[in-house]
């Protein structure tokens, strides 16, 4: 198996919470784009009203990101303004997901965001918690893992980012249509979840009893193995009138609490 194969352990970067923080919130999978105005507004009002000392975004804030130079115009510019404003008031951490993996150092620096590696071990309130987007652990989605190792390759990234912005937007649209097609072809009820054995191995190696991840859009919590728990973050969708949803996971000295920012319509 090659060094970057699925059985290789990742580097477990550690981030320590500031001593004065009393609450940290985690969100993920907002999949923002210009066709999700209500979700964008909900994110803006969440950032304006949360009392958390730090907010960590664990991937797929954006439906797609085709390069940091896109932040100067249109919808991406509005997002950059919103993030900059929020980051001027509290710590805002950003981990890339499978949709917005091209968010880079320029965007993070311009908005004042704290870069989070995937995975990151967060140390706060005397505990160690592993944070991940989750896609790297969905090993049974072989087709996706092949795509992932292709696009996370620095050479692929450099080549893609060297193309004109309009062309990159076109490629992104195509990839998205392909992904929609795959979703339609999936048998109802069939979905990909993280590989339990691998997740437990990571947690064991990193010395953390809790994993917080997103990506699967199946919010909840369960025990992966005795002594190893995971919390799955909710995706956000306020533009789906039938089943609006948005949650944040709040972490304080007292423990974890799921904040329902929107629940399914009756
Ligand atoms: Mn994802």
PDB file of C-alpha atoms and ligand atoms in Angstrom:
ATOM      1  CA  UNK A   1       0.000   0.000   0.000  1.00  0.00           C
ATOM      2  CA  UNK A   2       1.381   3.413  -0.904  1.00  0.00           C
ATOM      3  CA  UNK A   3       2.088   5.980   1.794  1.00  0.00           C
ATOM      4  CA  UNK A   4      -1.030   7.979   0.929  1.00  0.00           C
ATOM      5  CA  UNK A   5      -3.268   4.935   0.510  1.00  0.00           C
ATOM      6  CA  UNK A   6      -6.432   4.569   2.538  1.00  0.00           C
ATOM      7  CA  UNK A   7      -4.747   2.500   5.267  1.00  0.00           C
ATOM      8  CA  UNK A   8      -2.046   5.109   5.971  1.00  0.00           C
ATOM      9  CA  UNK A   9      -2.634   7.191   9.062  1.00  0.00           C
ATOM     10  CA  UNK A  10      -3.043  10.930   8.536  1.00  0.00           C
ATOM     11  CA  UNK A  11      -1.092  13.527  10.507  1.00  0.00           C
ATOM     12  CA  UNK A  12      -3.039  14.517  13.589  1.00  0.00           C
ATOM     13  CA  UNK A  13      -2.540  18.287  13.853  1.00  0.00           C
ATOM     14  CA  UNK A  14      -3.532  19.688  17.202  1.00  0.00           C
ATOM     15  CA  UNK A  15      -5.327  22.942  17.904  1.00  0.00           C
ATOM     16  CA  UNK A  16      -5.652  24.172  21.446  1.00  0.00           C
ATOM     17  CA  UNK A  17      -8.616  26.299  22.478  1.00  0.00           C
ATOM     18  CA  UNK A  18      -7.881  29.680  24.018  1.00  0.00           C
ATOM     19  CA  UNK A  19      -8.085  29.517  27.814  1.00  0.00           C
ATOM     20  CA  UNK A  20     -10.827  32.152  27.933  1.00  0.00           C
ATOM     21  CA  UNK A  21     -13.196  30.344  25.572  1.00  0.00           C
ATOM     22  CA  UNK A  22     -16.305  29.006  27.255  1.00  0.00           C
ATOM     23  CA  UNK A  23     -18.130  27.723  24.171  1.00  0.00           C
ATOM     24  CA  UNK A  24     -17.183  26.429  20.741  1.00  0.00           C
ATOM     25  CA  UNK A  25     -19.663  25.632  17.961  1.00  0.00           C
ATOM     26  CA  UNK A  26     -19.294  23.312  14.980  1.00  0.00           C
ATOM     27  CA  UNK A  27     -21.228  23.512  11.723  1.00  0.00           C
ATOM     28  CA  UNK A  28     -20.755  21.951   8.279  1.00  0.00           C
ATOM     29  CA  UNK A  29     -22.314  21.183   4.935  1.00  0.00           C
ATOM     30  CA  UNK A  30     -24.151  24.437   4.265  1.00  0.00           C
ATOM     31  CA  UNK A  31     -23.430  23.976   0.556  1.00  0.00           C
ATOM     32  CA  UNK A  32     -23.901  27.694  -0.052  1.00  0.00           C
ATOM     33  CA  UNK A  33     -24.387  28.923  -3.563  1.00  0.00           C
ATOM     34  CA  UNK A  34     -26.379  31.643  -5.238  1.00  0.00           C
ATOM     35  CA  UNK A  35     -29.403  29.349  -5.527  1.00  0.00           C
ATOM     36  CA  UNK A  36     -29.647  28.963  -1.729  1.00  0.00           C
ATOM     37  CA  UNK A  37     -30.535  32.502  -0.576  1.00  0.00           C
ATOM     38  CA  UNK A  38     -32.425  31.376   2.544  1.00  0.00           C
ATOM     39  CA  UNK A  39     -29.529  29.205   3.700  1.00  0.00           C
ATOM     40  CA  UNK A  40     -27.162  32.121   3.123  1.00  0.00           C
ATOM     41  CA  UNK A  41     -29.412  34.408   5.187  1.00  0.00           C
ATOM     42  CA  UNK A  42     -29.653  31.793   7.956  1.00  0.00           C
ATOM     43  CA  UNK A  43     -25.855  31.531   8.032  1.00  0.00           C
ATOM     44  CA  UNK A  44     -25.550  35.333   8.203  1.00  0.00           C
ATOM     45  CA  UNK A  45     -28.008  35.582  11.078  1.00  0.00           C
ATOM     46  CA  UNK A  46     -26.370  32.628  12.843  1.00  0.00           C
ATOM     47  CA  UNK A  47     -22.977  34.362  12.667  1.00  0.00           C
ATOM     48  CA  UNK A  48     -24.530  37.593  13.913  1.00  0.00           C
ATOM     49  CA  UNK A  49     -26.327  36.012  16.858  1.00  0.00           C
ATOM     50  CA  UNK A  50     -24.240  33.081  18.112  1.00  0.00           C
ATOM     51  CA  UNK A  51     -22.725  33.517  21.546  1.00  0.00           C
ATOM     52  CA  UNK A  52     -19.929  31.014  20.835  1.00  0.00           C
ATOM     53  CA  UNK A  53     -16.372  32.216  21.371  1.00  0.00           C
ATOM     54  CA  UNK A  54     -15.295  30.276  18.288  1.00  0.00           C
ATOM     55  CA  UNK A  55     -17.109  28.733  15.333  1.00  0.00           C
ATOM     56  CA  UNK A  56     -15.455  25.896  13.438  1.00  0.00           C
ATOM     57  CA  UNK A  57     -16.748  25.126   9.959  1.00  0.00           C
ATOM     58  CA  UNK A  58     -15.981  21.479   9.183  1.00  0.00           C
ATOM     59  CA  UNK A  59     -16.214  21.401   5.413  1.00  0.00           C
ATOM     60  CA  UNK A  60     -18.535  22.100   2.507  1.00  0.00           C
ATOM     61  CA  UNK A  61     -19.480  25.605   3.521  1.00  0.00           C
ATOM     62  CA  UNK A  62     -19.633  26.165  -0.238  1.00  0.00           C
ATOM     63  CA  UNK A  63     -21.384  24.002  -2.802  1.00  0.00           C
ATOM     64  CA  UNK A  64     -18.388  24.556  -5.006  1.00  0.00           C
ATOM     65  CA  UNK A  65     -15.196  26.645  -4.949  1.00  0.00           C
ATOM     66  CA  UNK A  66     -13.191  27.024  -8.122  1.00  0.00           C
ATOM     67  CA  UNK A  67     -10.280  29.072  -6.787  1.00  0.00           C
ATOM     68  CA  UNK A  68      -9.595  31.946  -4.394  1.00  0.00           C
ATOM     69  CA  UNK A  69      -9.589  34.484  -7.233  1.00  0.00           C
ATOM     70  CA  UNK A  70     -13.355  33.906  -7.494  1.00  0.00           C
ATOM     71  CA  UNK A  71     -13.832  35.782  -4.203  1.00  0.00           C
ATOM     72  CA  UNK A  72     -13.700  39.177  -5.894  1.00  0.00           C
ATOM     73  CA  UNK A  73     -17.020  38.917  -7.689  1.00  0.00           C
ATOM     74  CA  UNK A  74     -20.664  37.958  -7.313  1.00  0.00           C
ATOM     75  CA  UNK A  75     -21.838  35.434  -4.755  1.00  0.00           C
ATOM     76  CA  UNK A  76     -18.332  34.500  -3.617  1.00  0.00           C
ATOM     77  CA  UNK A  77     -17.616  38.176  -2.850  1.00  0.00           C
ATOM     78  CA  UNK A  78     -20.725  38.360  -0.646  1.00  0.00           C
ATOM     79  CA  UNK A  79     -19.559  35.226   1.201  1.00  0.00           C
ATOM     80  CA  UNK A  80     -16.058  36.650   1.654  1.00  0.00           C
ATOM     81  CA  UNK A  81     -17.514  39.884   3.093  1.00  0.00           C
ATOM     82  CA  UNK A  82     -19.728  37.961   5.494  1.00  0.00           C
ATOM     83  CA  UNK A  83     -16.876  35.721   6.685  1.00  0.00           C
ATOM     84  CA  UNK A  84     -14.467  38.659   7.102  1.00  0.00           C
ATOM     85  CA  UNK A  85     -16.975  40.578   9.170  1.00  0.00           C
ATOM     86  CA  UNK A  86     -17.737  37.554  11.386  1.00  0.00           C
ATOM     87  CA  UNK A  87     -14.039  36.681  11.788  1.00  0.00           C
ATOM     88  CA  UNK A  88     -13.354  40.218  13.022  1.00  0.00           C
ATOM     89  CA  UNK A  89     -15.585  39.505  16.034  1.00  0.00           C
ATOM     90  CA  UNK A  90     -14.684  35.912  16.943  1.00  0.00           C
ATOM     91  CA  UNK A  91     -12.425  33.051  15.940  1.00  0.00           C
ATOM     92  CA  UNK A  92     -13.709  31.408  12.797  1.00  0.00           C
ATOM     93  CA  UNK A  93     -12.040  28.115  11.850  1.00  0.00           C
ATOM     94  CA  UNK A  94     -12.297  26.676   8.358  1.00  0.00           C
ATOM     95  CA  UNK A  95     -11.750  23.100   7.192  1.00  0.00           C
ATOM     96  CA  UNK A  96     -12.272  22.289   3.528  1.00  0.00           C
ATOM     97  CA  UNK A  97     -14.734  19.618   2.417  1.00  0.00           C
ATOM     98  CA  UNK A  98     -15.074  17.638  -0.774  1.00  0.00           C
ATOM     99  CA  UNK A  99     -16.961  20.483  -2.506  1.00  0.00           C
ATOM    100  CA  UNK A 100     -14.808  23.401  -1.444  1.00  0.00           C
ATOM    101  CA  UNK A 101     -11.411  21.687  -1.213  1.00  0.00           C
ATOM    102  CA  UNK A 102      -9.950  24.423  -3.427  1.00  0.00           C
ATOM    103  CA  UNK A 103     -10.380  27.086  -0.755  1.00  0.00           C
ATOM    104  CA  UNK A 104      -6.767  28.078  -0.190  1.00  0.00           C
ATOM    105  CA  UNK A 105      -4.438  30.232   1.864  1.00  0.00           C
ATOM    106  CA  UNK A 106      -5.329  33.447  -0.018  1.00  0.00           C
ATOM    107  CA  UNK A 107      -9.032  33.191   0.802  1.00  0.00           C
ATOM    108  CA  UNK A 108      -8.385  32.204   4.427  1.00  0.00           C
ATOM    109  CA  UNK A 109      -5.955  35.083   4.925  1.00  0.00           C
ATOM    110  CA  UNK A 110      -8.175  37.638   3.184  1.00  0.00           C
ATOM    111  CA  UNK A 111     -11.107  36.714   5.441  1.00  0.00           C
ATOM    112  CA  UNK A 112      -9.116  36.226   8.656  1.00  0.00           C
ATOM    113  CA  UNK A 113     -10.095  32.556   8.916  1.00  0.00           C
ATOM    114  CA  UNK A 114      -8.132  30.001  10.911  1.00  0.00           C
ATOM    115  CA  UNK A 115      -7.082  27.061   8.706  1.00  0.00           C
ATOM    116  CA  UNK A 116      -7.957  23.635  10.063  1.00  0.00           C
ATOM    117  CA  UNK A 117      -6.323  20.499   8.688  1.00  0.00           C
ATOM    118  CA  UNK A 118      -8.478  17.447   8.075  1.00  0.00           C
ATOM    119  CA  UNK A 119      -8.333  15.812  10.567  1.00  0.00           C
ATOM    120  CA  UNK A 120      -7.592  18.139  13.480  1.00  0.00           C
ATOM    121  CA  UNK A 121      -7.442  17.206  17.155  1.00  0.00           C
ATOM    122  CA  UNK A 122      -9.033  20.026  19.119  1.00  0.00           C
ATOM    123  CA  UNK A 123      -8.049  20.346  22.752  1.00  0.00           C
ATOM    124  CA  UNK A 124     -10.529  22.197  24.946  1.00  0.00           C
ATOM    125  CA  UNK A 125     -12.101  21.919  28.383  1.00  0.00           C
ATOM    126  CA  UNK A 126      -9.558  19.257  29.336  1.00  0.00           C
ATOM    127  CA  UNK A 127     -10.599  16.963  26.474  1.00  0.00           C
ATOM    128  CA  UNK A 128      -9.360  15.890  23.047  1.00  0.00           C
ATOM    129  CA  UNK A 129     -11.843  15.760  20.173  1.00  0.00           C
ATOM    130  CA  UNK A 130     -11.121  14.749  16.591  1.00  0.00           C
ATOM    131  CA  UNK A 131     -12.605  17.006  13.895  1.00  0.00           C
ATOM    132  CA  UNK A 132     -12.920  15.856  10.283  1.00  0.00           C
ATOM    133  CA  UNK A 133     -15.097  16.564   7.274  1.00  0.00           C
ATOM    134  CA  UNK A 134     -15.712  12.836   6.915  1.00  0.00           C
ATOM    135  CA  UNK A 135     -15.244  12.197   3.199  1.00  0.00           C
ATOM    136  CA  UNK A 136     -11.744  10.734   3.647  1.00  0.00           C
ATOM    137  CA  UNK A 137     -13.255   8.054   5.893  1.00  0.00           C
ATOM    138  CA  UNK A 138     -16.032   6.980   3.495  1.00  0.00           C
ATOM    139  CA  UNK A 139     -13.838   4.216   2.087  1.00  0.00           C
ATOM    140  CA  UNK A 140     -16.620   2.098   0.601  1.00  0.00           C
ATOM    141  CA  UNK A 141     -17.333   4.881  -1.930  1.00  0.00           C
ATOM    142  CA  UNK A 142     -14.536   3.622  -4.140  1.00  0.00           C
ATOM    143  CA  UNK A 143     -15.420   5.819  -7.114  1.00  0.00           C
ATOM    144  CA  UNK A 144     -15.322   8.937  -4.950  1.00  0.00           C
ATOM    145  CA  UNK A 145     -12.019   7.941  -3.274  1.00  0.00           C
ATOM    146  CA  UNK A 146     -10.453   7.588  -6.725  1.00  0.00           C
ATOM    147  CA  UNK A 147     -11.717  11.077  -7.668  1.00  0.00           C
ATOM    148  CA  UNK A 148     -10.501  12.438  -4.326  1.00  0.00           C
ATOM    149  CA  UNK A 149      -6.944  11.215  -4.695  1.00  0.00           C
ATOM    150  CA  UNK A 150      -6.872  12.672  -8.214  1.00  0.00           C
ATOM    151  CA  UNK A 151      -8.074  16.173  -7.309  1.00  0.00           C
ATOM    152  CA  UNK A 152      -6.114  16.425  -4.030  1.00  0.00           C
ATOM    153  CA  UNK A 153      -2.906  15.894  -5.967  1.00  0.00           C
ATOM    154  CA  UNK A 154      -0.857  19.163  -5.947  1.00  0.00           C
ATOM    155  CA  UNK A 155      -0.130  18.832  -9.688  1.00  0.00           C
ATOM    156  CA  UNK A 156      -3.855  18.504 -10.539  1.00  0.00           C
ATOM    157  CA  UNK A 157      -4.606  21.466  -8.303  1.00  0.00           C
ATOM    158  CA  UNK A 158      -1.933  23.683  -9.873  1.00  0.00           C
ATOM    159  CA  UNK A 159      -3.032  22.768 -13.396  1.00  0.00           C
ATOM    160  CA  UNK A 160      -6.715  23.390 -12.656  1.00  0.00           C
ATOM    161  CA  UNK A 161      -6.098  26.720 -10.901  1.00  0.00           C
ATOM    162  CA  UNK A 162      -4.004  27.930 -13.843  1.00  0.00           C
ATOM    163  CA  UNK A 163      -7.053  27.795 -16.127  1.00  0.00           C
ATOM    164  CA  UNK A 164      -9.232  30.879 -16.740  1.00  0.00           C
ATOM    165  CA  UNK A 165     -11.921  31.416 -14.092  1.00  0.00           C
ATOM    166  CA  UNK A 166     -14.802  31.025 -16.580  1.00  0.00           C
ATOM    167  CA  UNK A 167     -13.453  27.664 -17.691  1.00  0.00           C
ATOM    168  CA  UNK A 168     -13.072  26.481 -14.092  1.00  0.00           C
ATOM    169  CA  UNK A 169     -16.698  27.416 -13.406  1.00  0.00           C
ATOM    170  CA  UNK A 170     -17.729  25.349 -16.405  1.00  0.00           C
ATOM    171  CA  UNK A 171     -15.758  22.294 -15.233  1.00  0.00           C
ATOM    172  CA  UNK A 172     -17.288  22.644 -11.756  1.00  0.00           C
ATOM    173  CA  UNK A 173     -20.797  22.683 -13.263  1.00  0.00           C
ATOM    174  CA  UNK A 174     -19.999  19.519 -15.166  1.00  0.00           C
ATOM    175  CA  UNK A 175     -18.641  17.719 -12.070  1.00  0.00           C
ATOM    176  CA  UNK A 176     -21.738  18.764 -10.153  1.00  0.00           C
ATOM    177  CA  UNK A 177     -24.065  17.386 -12.848  1.00  0.00           C
ATOM    178  CA  UNK A 178     -22.143  14.114 -12.772  1.00  0.00           C
ATOM    179  CA  UNK A 179     -22.512  13.934  -9.012  1.00  0.00           C
ATOM    180  CA  UNK A 180     -26.266  14.641  -9.281  1.00  0.00           C
ATOM    181  CA  UNK A 181     -26.535  11.863 -11.840  1.00  0.00           C
ATOM    182  CA  UNK A 182     -24.737   9.451  -9.511  1.00  0.00           C
ATOM    183  CA  UNK A 183     -27.059  10.427  -6.673  1.00  0.00           C
ATOM    184  CA  UNK A 184     -30.123   9.702  -8.847  1.00  0.00           C
ATOM    185  CA  UNK A 185     -28.719   6.315  -9.806  1.00  0.00           C
ATOM    186  CA  UNK A 186     -28.133   5.327  -6.205  1.00  0.00           C
ATOM    187  CA  UNK A 187     -30.595   2.782  -4.869  1.00  0.00           C
ATOM    188  CA  UNK A 188     -32.995   4.399  -2.421  1.00  0.00           C
ATOM    189  CA  UNK A 189     -31.784   3.933   1.131  1.00  0.00           C
ATOM    190  CA  UNK A 190     -28.257   3.147   0.003  1.00  0.00           C
ATOM    191  CA  UNK A 191     -25.740   5.635   1.315  1.00  0.00           C
ATOM    192  CA  UNK A 192     -22.118   5.844   2.228  1.00  0.00           C
ATOM    193  CA  UNK A 193     -21.006   6.188   5.822  1.00  0.00           C
ATOM    194  CA  UNK A 194     -17.561   6.392   7.372  1.00  0.00           C
ATOM    195  CA  UNK A 195     -15.554   3.215   7.795  1.00  0.00           C
ATOM    196  CA  UNK A 196     -15.925   2.394  11.482  1.00  0.00           C
ATOM    197  CA  UNK A 197     -12.703   0.403  11.901  1.00  0.00           C
ATOM    198  CA  UNK A 198     -10.595   3.133  10.280  1.00  0.00           C
ATOM    199  CA  UNK A 199     -12.255   5.893  12.288  1.00  0.00           C
ATOM    200  CA  UNK A 200     -11.653   3.996  15.536  1.00  0.00           C
ATOM    201  CA  UNK A 201      -8.020   3.393  14.552  1.00  0.00           C
ATOM    202  CA  UNK A 202      -7.519   7.125  13.910  1.00  0.00           C
ATOM    203  CA  UNK A 203      -9.155   7.990  17.238  1.00  0.00           C
ATOM    204  CA  UNK A 204      -7.123   5.393  19.084  1.00  0.00           C
ATOM    205  CA  UNK A 205      -3.863   6.696  17.548  1.00  0.00           C
ATOM    206  CA  UNK A 206      -4.761  10.326  18.288  1.00  0.00           C
ATOM    207  CA  UNK A 207      -5.932   9.547  21.813  1.00  0.00           C
ATOM    208  CA  UNK A 208      -9.414  10.963  21.417  1.00  0.00           C
ATOM    209  CA  UNK A 209     -12.697   9.327  22.466  1.00  0.00           C
ATOM    210  CA  UNK A 210     -14.881  11.565  20.272  1.00  0.00           C
ATOM    211  CA  UNK A 211     -15.055  12.249  16.537  1.00  0.00           C
ATOM    212  CA  UNK A 212     -17.092  15.143  15.133  1.00  0.00           C
ATOM    213  CA  UNK A 213     -17.675  15.059  11.379  1.00  0.00           C
ATOM    214  CA  UNK A 214     -20.113  16.134   8.687  1.00  0.00           C
ATOM    215  CA  UNK A 215     -20.405  15.141   5.032  1.00  0.00           C
ATOM    216  CA  UNK A 216     -22.900  12.277   5.315  1.00  0.00           C
ATOM    217  CA  UNK A 217     -25.947  14.511   5.933  1.00  0.00           C
ATOM    218  CA  UNK A 218     -27.107  11.999   8.555  1.00  0.00           C
ATOM    219  CA  UNK A 219     -27.006  14.033  11.779  1.00  0.00           C
ATOM    220  CA  UNK A 220     -26.917  12.073  15.015  1.00  0.00           C
ATOM    221  CA  UNK A 221     -24.539  10.388  17.371  1.00  0.00           C
ATOM    222  CA  UNK A 222     -23.567   6.816  18.076  1.00  0.00           C
ATOM    223  CA  UNK A 223     -20.897   4.616  19.615  1.00  0.00           C
ATOM    224  CA  UNK A 224     -18.417   3.354  17.019  1.00  0.00           C
ATOM    225  CA  UNK A 225     -16.814   1.003  19.551  1.00  0.00           C
ATOM    226  CA  UNK A 226     -16.725   0.895  23.337  1.00  0.00           C
ATOM    227  CA  UNK A 227     -15.164   4.202  24.408  1.00  0.00           C
ATOM    228  CA  UNK A 228     -15.296   5.725  20.917  1.00  0.00           C
ATOM    229  CA  UNK A 229     -18.228   8.003  20.116  1.00  0.00           C
ATOM    230  CA  UNK A 230     -19.015  10.099  17.085  1.00  0.00           C
ATOM    231  CA  UNK A 231     -21.248  13.074  16.453  1.00  0.00           C
ATOM    232  CA  UNK A 232     -22.400  13.734  12.895  1.00  0.00           C
ATOM    233  CA  UNK A 233     -23.187  17.339  12.069  1.00  0.00           C
ATOM    234  CA  UNK A 234     -26.328  18.332  10.218  1.00  0.00           C
ATOM    235  CA  UNK A 235     -26.263  19.742   6.716  1.00  0.00           C
ATOM    236  CA  UNK A 236     -28.109  23.036   6.292  1.00  0.00           C
ATOM    237  CA  UNK A 237     -30.928  23.551   3.835  1.00  0.00           C
ATOM    238  CA  UNK A 238     -33.379  26.367   4.452  1.00  0.00           C
ATOM    239  CA  UNK A 239     -34.314  26.552   0.792  1.00  0.00           C
ATOM    240  CA  UNK A 240     -36.078  23.192   0.872  1.00  0.00           C
ATOM    241  CA  UNK A 241     -39.510  24.298   2.074  1.00  0.00           C
ATOM    242  CA  UNK A 242     -40.589  20.721   2.835  1.00  0.00           C
ATOM    243  CA  UNK A 243     -37.768  19.861   5.210  1.00  0.00           C
ATOM    244  CA  UNK A 244     -35.783  22.910   6.283  1.00  0.00           C
ATOM    245  CA  UNK A 245     -32.862  21.970   8.507  1.00  0.00           C
ATOM    246  CA  UNK A 246     -29.887  23.606  10.183  1.00  0.00           C
ATOM    247  CA  UNK A 247     -28.042  22.685  13.354  1.00  0.00           C
ATOM    248  CA  UNK A 248     -24.939  23.681  15.222  1.00  0.00           C
ATOM    249  CA  UNK A 249     -23.148  21.480  17.749  1.00  0.00           C
ATOM    250  CA  UNK A 250     -22.181  23.451  20.832  1.00  0.00           C
ATOM    251  CA  UNK A 251     -19.306  22.333  23.053  1.00  0.00           C
ATOM    252  CA  UNK A 252     -18.830  23.725  26.548  1.00  0.00           C
ATOM    253  CA  UNK A 253     -17.282  22.517  29.761  1.00  0.00           C
ATOM    254  CA  UNK A 254     -20.645  20.862  30.497  1.00  0.00           C
ATOM    255  CA  UNK A 255     -20.539  18.775  27.308  1.00  0.00           C
ATOM    256  CA  UNK A 256     -22.157  18.783  23.876  1.00  0.00           C
ATOM    257  CA  UNK A 257     -25.494  20.215  22.876  1.00  0.00           C
ATOM    258  CA  UNK A 258     -27.222  20.180  19.509  1.00  0.00           C
ATOM    259  CA  UNK A 259     -28.739  23.550  18.647  1.00  0.00           C
ATOM    260  CA  UNK A 260     -31.714  23.306  16.312  1.00  0.00           C
ATOM    261  CA  UNK A 261     -31.565  26.460  14.244  1.00  0.00           C
ATOM    262  CA  UNK A 262     -34.366  25.161  12.034  1.00  0.00           C
ATOM    263  CA  UNK A 263     -36.454  22.000  12.255  1.00  0.00           C
ATOM    264  CA  UNK A 264     -38.543  20.138   9.744  1.00  0.00           C
ATOM    265  CA  UNK A 265     -41.831  21.817   8.903  1.00  0.00           C
ATOM    266  CA  UNK A 266     -44.890  20.155  10.393  1.00  0.00           C
TER     267      UNK A 266
HETATM  268 MN1  LIG B   1     -19.139  16.705   1.926  1.00  0.00          MN
END
